[in-house]
Amino acid sequence: MKVLDQPQGTAWGMWSTCTPADSDSKNVIHTITKNLSGVYYKPLYVTRQVLAGINYKFFCEVETASKDSHTFYSLLSIHEPLHGYSYITEKKTFDGTNLSTGWSYYEPITSITGKIFEEATEELPGVHYKPIAVSILVNQGFFYKFLCYSKGLYENTHTHITLITIHESISGSPLIQGIETIIK
């Protein structure tokens, strides 16, 4: 019989806070993805929900093993039922290919993209954003989609995964177009 532990500080049925992936959660994702050829999922952060078993949302770094190999990021949702086998319920990929035509693959932050990010976000109160990768589209200037770790600046806050869209016009400063929480 499987014993379910509700993550501390959450009500039954609610999602836990986003935490670095631990060995138990890494075992869950490894069991699901070990037979996938040509791709490796490295879980970075996880959130859990106890509901008819356990639901997981993993924020992963994904490496492909191909001639044109590249690293991208993915949000992988897995359900681990009380009885039976775990399975993937949803996959959202952040690799440029699921966005409109013309977006680049997500790439590491450079000194140039880091400066653009800092300039656009310097006035955001109460939250610290740390960009981890960026996808770029050239269209009447530059559009940037930054994948970020975000954390409130007050005590006892938790890490979130956030997507921030910034537009830098040909003749202007970079401006935030949107902020989307990917995983809480």
PDB file of C-alpha atoms in Angstrom:
ATOM      1  CA  MET A   1       0.000   0.000   0.000  1.00  0.00           C
ATOM      2  CA  LYS A   2       1.373   3.397  -0.990  1.00  0.00           C
ATOM      3  CA  VAL A   3       1.413   6.033   1.760  1.00  0.00           C
ATOM      4  CA  LEU A   4       0.893   9.567   0.486  1.00  0.00           C
ATOM      5  CA  ASP A   5       2.503  12.461   2.291  1.00  0.00           C
ATOM      6  CA  GLN A   6       1.013  15.866   1.575  1.00  0.00           C
ATOM      7  CA  PRO A   7       3.811  18.424   1.129  1.00  0.00           C
ATOM      8  CA  GLN A   8       4.144  20.520   4.277  1.00  0.00           C
ATOM      9  CA  GLY A   9       2.324  23.851   4.202  1.00  0.00           C
ATOM     10  CA  THR A  10      -0.264  22.881   1.580  1.00  0.00           C
ATOM     11  CA  ALA A  11      -3.863  21.713   1.810  1.00  0.00           C
ATOM     12  CA  TRP A  12      -4.909  18.367   0.306  1.00  0.00           C
ATOM     13  CA  GLY A  13      -5.398  18.733  -3.436  1.00  0.00           C
ATOM     14  CA  MET A  14      -3.276  21.901  -3.660  1.00  0.00           C
ATOM     15  CA  TRP A  15       0.082  22.132  -5.430  1.00  0.00           C
ATOM     16  CA  SER A  16       3.184  22.318  -3.223  1.00  0.00           C
ATOM     17  CA  THR A  17       5.706  25.092  -3.603  1.00  0.00           C
ATOM     18  CA  CYS A  18       8.369  24.735  -6.277  1.00  0.00           C
ATOM     19  CA  THR A  19      11.527  23.113  -4.857  1.00  0.00           C
ATOM     20  CA  PRO A  20      14.739  21.711  -6.318  1.00  0.00           C
ATOM     21  CA  ALA A  21      14.171  18.150  -7.545  1.00  0.00           C
ATOM     22  CA  ASP A  22      15.046  15.625  -4.812  1.00  0.00           C
ATOM     23  CA  SER A  23      16.088  11.973  -5.209  1.00  0.00           C
ATOM     24  CA  ASP A  24      12.495  10.659  -4.873  1.00  0.00           C
ATOM     25  CA  SER A  25      11.164  12.924  -7.612  1.00  0.00           C
ATOM     26  CA  LYS A  26      14.197  12.210  -9.802  1.00  0.00           C
ATOM     27  CA  ASN A  27      13.387   8.491  -9.520  1.00  0.00           C
ATOM     28  CA  VAL A  28       9.829   9.163 -10.736  1.00  0.00           C
ATOM     29  CA  ILE A  29      10.967  11.044 -13.832  1.00  0.00           C
ATOM     30  CA  HIS A  30      13.792   8.570 -14.529  1.00  0.00           C
ATOM     31  CA  THR A  31      11.341   5.642 -14.459  1.00  0.00           C
ATOM     32  CA  ILE A  32       9.152   7.396 -17.043  1.00  0.00           C
ATOM     33  CA  THR A  33      11.899   8.673 -19.363  1.00  0.00           C
ATOM     34  CA  LYS A  34      14.595   5.966 -19.149  1.00  0.00           C
ATOM     35  CA  ASN A  35      13.368   4.186 -22.291  1.00  0.00           C
ATOM     36  CA  LEU A  36      13.175   7.319 -24.427  1.00  0.00           C
ATOM     37  CA  SER A  37      16.007   7.229 -26.936  1.00  0.00           C
ATOM     38  CA  GLY A  38      17.860  10.317 -28.048  1.00  0.00           C
ATOM     39  CA  VAL A  39      16.744  12.560 -25.202  1.00  0.00           C
ATOM     40  CA  TYR A  40      17.701  13.015 -21.544  1.00  0.00           C
ATOM     41  CA  TYR A  41      15.497  14.883 -19.034  1.00  0.00           C
ATOM     42  CA  LYS A  42      17.386  16.465 -16.126  1.00  0.00           C
ATOM     43  CA  PRO A  43      14.812  17.588 -13.521  1.00  0.00           C
ATOM     44  CA  LEU A  44      15.738  20.945 -11.977  1.00  0.00           C
ATOM     45  CA  TYR A  45      12.599  21.878 -10.010  1.00  0.00           C
ATOM     46  CA  VAL A  46       9.416  20.056  -9.029  1.00  0.00           C
ATOM     47  CA  THR A  47       6.020  20.782  -7.522  1.00  0.00           C
ATOM     48  CA  ARG A  48       3.621  18.078  -6.280  1.00  0.00           C
ATOM     49  CA  GLN A  49      -0.104  17.590  -5.780  1.00  0.00           C
ATOM     50  CA  VAL A  50      -1.670  14.712  -3.833  1.00  0.00           C
ATOM     51  CA  LEU A  51      -4.876  13.836  -5.681  1.00  0.00           C
ATOM     52  CA  ALA A  52      -5.802  10.222  -6.530  1.00  0.00           C
ATOM     53  CA  GLY A  53      -2.090   9.488  -6.289  1.00  0.00           C
ATOM     54  CA  ILE A  54       0.567  12.123  -6.835  1.00  0.00           C
ATOM     55  CA  ASN A  55       0.776  14.634  -9.682  1.00  0.00           C
ATOM     56  CA  TYR A  56       4.195  16.097 -10.467  1.00  0.00           C
ATOM     57  CA  LYS A  57       5.233  19.090 -12.557  1.00  0.00           C
ATOM     58  CA  PHE A  58       8.922  19.033 -13.406  1.00  0.00           C
ATOM     59  CA  PHE A  59      10.899  21.908 -14.881  1.00  0.00           C
ATOM     60  CA  CYS A  60      13.663  20.099 -16.780  1.00  0.00           C
ATOM     61  CA  GLU A  61      16.754  20.798 -18.780  1.00  0.00           C
ATOM     62  CA  VAL A  62      16.563  18.498 -21.806  1.00  0.00           C
ATOM     63  CA  GLU A  63      19.530  17.300 -23.834  1.00  0.00           C
ATOM     64  CA  THR A  64      19.151  15.708 -27.247  1.00  0.00           C
ATOM     65  CA  ALA A  65      21.559  13.165 -28.673  1.00  0.00           C
ATOM     66  CA  SER A  66      21.607  13.911 -32.365  1.00  0.00           C
ATOM     67  CA  LYS A  67      23.857  15.393 -35.015  1.00  0.00           C
ATOM     68  CA  ASP A  68      22.324  18.842 -34.394  1.00  0.00           C
ATOM     69  CA  SER A  69      22.190  18.328 -30.637  1.00  0.00           C
ATOM     70  CA  HIS A  70      21.025  21.176 -28.438  1.00  0.00           C
ATOM     71  CA  THR A  71      19.767  21.757 -24.915  1.00  0.00           C
ATOM     72  CA  PHE A  72      16.298  23.107 -24.225  1.00  0.00           C
ATOM     73  CA  TYR A  73      13.831  23.302 -21.344  1.00  0.00           C
ATOM     74  CA  SER A  74      10.569  21.482 -20.742  1.00  0.00           C
ATOM     75  CA  LEU A  75       7.682  21.410 -18.280  1.00  0.00           C
ATOM     76  CA  LEU A  76       6.813  17.733 -17.846  1.00  0.00           C
ATOM     77  CA  SER A  77       3.668  16.707 -15.919  1.00  0.00           C
ATOM     78  CA  ILE A  78       3.502  13.145 -14.572  1.00  0.00           C
ATOM     79  CA  HIS A  79       0.728  11.314 -12.711  1.00  0.00           C
ATOM     80  CA  GLU A  80       1.696   8.536 -10.283  1.00  0.00           C
ATOM     81  CA  PRO A  81      -1.556   6.667  -9.462  1.00  0.00           C
ATOM     82  CA  LEU A  82      -2.209   4.732  -6.261  1.00  0.00           C
ATOM     83  CA  HIS A  83      -2.159   1.496  -8.287  1.00  0.00           C
ATOM     84  CA  GLY A  84      -0.479   0.922 -11.624  1.00  0.00           C
ATOM     85  CA  TYR A  85       2.201   2.739 -13.558  1.00  0.00           C
ATOM     86  CA  SER A  86       3.110   6.423 -13.699  1.00  0.00           C
ATOM     87  CA  TYR A  87       2.528   8.242 -16.983  1.00  0.00           C
ATOM     88  CA  ILE A  88       3.115  11.617 -18.661  1.00  0.00           C
ATOM     89  CA  THR A  89      -0.013  13.800 -18.724  1.00  0.00           C
ATOM     90  CA  GLU A  90       1.406  16.919 -20.379  1.00  0.00           C
ATOM     91  CA  LYS A  91       4.622  18.204 -21.927  1.00  0.00           C
ATOM     92  CA  LYS A  92       5.372  21.833 -22.728  1.00  0.00           C
ATOM     93  CA  THR A  93       8.641  22.499 -24.515  1.00  0.00           C
ATOM     94  CA  PHE A  94      10.605  25.736 -24.428  1.00  0.00           C
ATOM     95  CA  ASP A  95      12.910  25.262 -27.407  1.00  0.00           C
ATOM     96  CA  GLY A  96      11.779  27.872 -29.904  1.00  0.00           C
ATOM     97  CA  THR A  97       9.942  25.346 -32.064  1.00  0.00           C
ATOM     98  CA  ASN A  98       6.633  25.639 -30.203  1.00  0.00           C
ATOM     99  CA  LEU A  99       6.666  29.406 -30.665  1.00  0.00           C
ATOM    100  CA  SER A 100       5.846  31.411 -33.788  1.00  0.00           C
ATOM    101  CA  THR A 101       8.158  30.962 -36.761  1.00  0.00           C
ATOM    102  CA  GLY A 102      11.399  32.871 -36.452  1.00  0.00           C
ATOM    103  CA  TRP A 103      12.144  32.333 -32.757  1.00  0.00           C
ATOM    104  CA  SER A 104      15.598  30.982 -31.966  1.00  0.00           C
ATOM    105  CA  TYR A 105      16.311  28.004 -29.747  1.00  0.00           C
ATOM    106  CA  TYR A 106      16.733  28.900 -26.092  1.00  0.00           C
ATOM    107  CA  GLU A 107      20.354  29.816 -25.492  1.00  0.00           C
ATOM    108  CA  PRO A 108      22.426  30.711 -22.426  1.00  0.00           C
ATOM    109  CA  ILE A 109      22.361  34.334 -21.262  1.00  0.00           C
ATOM    110  CA  THR A 110      25.173  36.445 -22.762  1.00  0.00           C
ATOM    111  CA  SER A 111      26.490  39.797 -21.537  1.00  0.00           C
ATOM    112  CA  ILE A 112      24.320  41.542 -24.170  1.00  0.00           C
ATOM    113  CA  THR A 113      21.062  39.713 -23.387  1.00  0.00           C
ATOM    114  CA  GLY A 114      21.813  39.986 -19.660  1.00  0.00           C
ATOM    115  CA  LYS A 115      22.139  43.774 -19.960  1.00  0.00           C
ATOM    116  CA  ILE A 116      18.841  43.999 -21.892  1.00  0.00           C
ATOM    117  CA  PHE A 117      17.118  41.897 -19.222  1.00  0.00           C
ATOM    118  CA  GLU A 118      18.528  44.016 -16.375  1.00  0.00           C
ATOM    119  CA  GLU A 119      17.485  47.267 -18.052  1.00  0.00           C
ATOM    120  CA  ALA A 120      13.918  46.046 -18.631  1.00  0.00           C
ATOM    121  CA  THR A 121      13.433  44.561 -15.145  1.00  0.00           C
ATOM    122  CA  GLU A 122      15.262  47.062 -12.930  1.00  0.00           C
ATOM    123  CA  GLU A 123      12.006  48.745 -11.853  1.00  0.00           C
ATOM    124  CA  LEU A 124      10.130  45.546 -10.934  1.00  0.00           C
ATOM    125  CA  PRO A 125       9.413  45.709  -7.187  1.00  0.00           C
ATOM    126  CA  GLY A 126       9.356  42.833  -4.714  1.00  0.00           C
ATOM    127  CA  VAL A 127      10.701  40.016  -6.909  1.00  0.00           C
ATOM    128  CA  HIS A 128      14.195  38.972  -7.968  1.00  0.00           C
ATOM    129  CA  TYR A 129      14.358  37.417 -11.452  1.00  0.00           C
ATOM    130  CA  LYS A 130      17.385  35.369 -12.537  1.00  0.00           C
ATOM    131  CA  PRO A 131      17.373  34.615 -16.287  1.00  0.00           C
ATOM    132  CA  ILE A 132      18.578  31.137 -17.241  1.00  0.00           C
ATOM    133  CA  ALA A 133      17.961  31.063 -21.007  1.00  0.00           C
ATOM    134  CA  VAL A 134      16.609  33.283 -23.790  1.00  0.00           C
ATOM    135  CA  SER A 135      14.883  32.830 -27.163  1.00  0.00           C
ATOM    136  CA  ILE A 136      15.067  35.730 -29.659  1.00  0.00           C
ATOM    137  CA  LEU A 137      12.864  36.899 -32.551  1.00  0.00           C
ATOM    138  CA  VAL A 138      13.895  39.726 -34.884  1.00  0.00           C
ATOM    139  CA  ASN A 139      10.800  41.703 -35.925  1.00  0.00           C
ATOM    140  CA  GLN A 140      10.697  45.527 -35.820  1.00  0.00           C
ATOM    141  CA  GLY A 141      13.456  45.361 -33.266  1.00  0.00           C
ATOM    142  CA  PHE A 142      14.030  42.363 -31.025  1.00  0.00           C
ATOM    143  CA  PHE A 143      11.659  40.238 -28.965  1.00  0.00           C
ATOM    144  CA  TYR A 144      13.135  38.184 -26.133  1.00  0.00           C
ATOM    145  CA  LYS A 145      11.537  35.356 -24.150  1.00  0.00           C
ATOM    146  CA  PHE A 146      13.546  34.878 -20.967  1.00  0.00           C
ATOM    147  CA  LEU A 147      13.093  31.729 -18.875  1.00  0.00           C
ATOM    148  CA  CYS A 148      13.798  32.779 -15.287  1.00  0.00           C
ATOM    149  CA  TYR A 149      13.958  31.633 -11.726  1.00  0.00           C
ATOM    150  CA  SER A 150      11.965  34.137  -9.677  1.00  0.00           C
ATOM    151  CA  LYS A 151      11.763  34.657  -5.935  1.00  0.00           C
ATOM    152  CA  GLY A 152      10.140  37.270  -3.723  1.00  0.00           C
ATOM    153  CA  LEU A 153      12.455  39.596  -1.818  1.00  0.00           C
ATOM    154  CA  TYR A 154      10.751  39.006   1.515  1.00  0.00           C
ATOM    155  CA  GLU A 155      11.288  36.222   4.055  1.00  0.00           C
ATOM    156  CA  ASN A 156      10.207  32.593   3.461  1.00  0.00           C
ATOM    157  CA  THR A 157       9.507  32.944  -0.263  1.00  0.00           C
ATOM    158  CA  HIS A 158       9.867  30.081  -2.721  1.00  0.00           C
ATOM    159  CA  THR A 159      11.359  29.806  -6.186  1.00  0.00           C
ATOM    160  CA  HIS A 160       9.066  29.986  -9.232  1.00  0.00           C
ATOM    161  CA  ILE A 161       9.810  29.412 -12.911  1.00  0.00           C
ATOM    162  CA  THR A 162       8.759  32.432 -14.979  1.00  0.00           C
ATOM    163  CA  LEU A 163       8.681  33.426 -18.659  1.00  0.00           C
ATOM    164  CA  ILE A 164       9.258  37.152 -19.296  1.00  0.00           C
ATOM    165  CA  THR A 165       8.700  38.603 -22.780  1.00  0.00           C
ATOM    166  CA  ILE A 166      10.630  41.796 -23.568  1.00  0.00           C
ATOM    167  CA  HIS A 167      10.520  43.947 -26.723  1.00  0.00           C
ATOM    168  CA  GLU A 168      13.404  46.207 -27.686  1.00  0.00           C
ATOM    169  CA  SER A 169      12.341  48.496 -30.524  1.00  0.00           C
ATOM    170  CA  ILE A 170      14.836  49.696 -33.104  1.00  0.00           C
ATOM    171  CA  SER A 171      14.994  53.148 -31.521  1.00  0.00           C
ATOM    172  CA  GLY A 172      13.961  52.535 -27.922  1.00  0.00           C
ATOM    173  CA  SER A 173      14.616  50.893 -24.604  1.00  0.00           C
ATOM    174  CA  PRO A 174      13.615  47.318 -23.793  1.00  0.00           C
ATOM    175  CA  LEU A 175      10.081  47.075 -22.354  1.00  0.00           C
ATOM    176  CA  ILE A 176       8.357  44.145 -20.676  1.00  0.00           C
ATOM    177  CA  GLN A 177       5.480  42.800 -22.787  1.00  0.00           C
ATOM    178  CA  GLY A 178       4.383  40.054 -20.399  1.00  0.00           C
ATOM    179  CA  ILE A 179       5.242  37.931 -17.369  1.00  0.00           C
ATOM    180  CA  GLU A 180       3.913  34.371 -17.140  1.00  0.00           C
ATOM    181  CA  THR A 181       4.418  32.003 -14.222  1.00  0.00           C
ATOM    182  CA  ILE A 182       5.271  28.576 -15.640  1.00  0.00           C
ATOM    183  CA  ILE A 183       5.508  26.705 -12.326  1.00  0.00           C
ATOM    184  CA  LYS A 184       4.800  27.992  -8.822  1.00  0.00           C
TER     185      LYS A 184
END
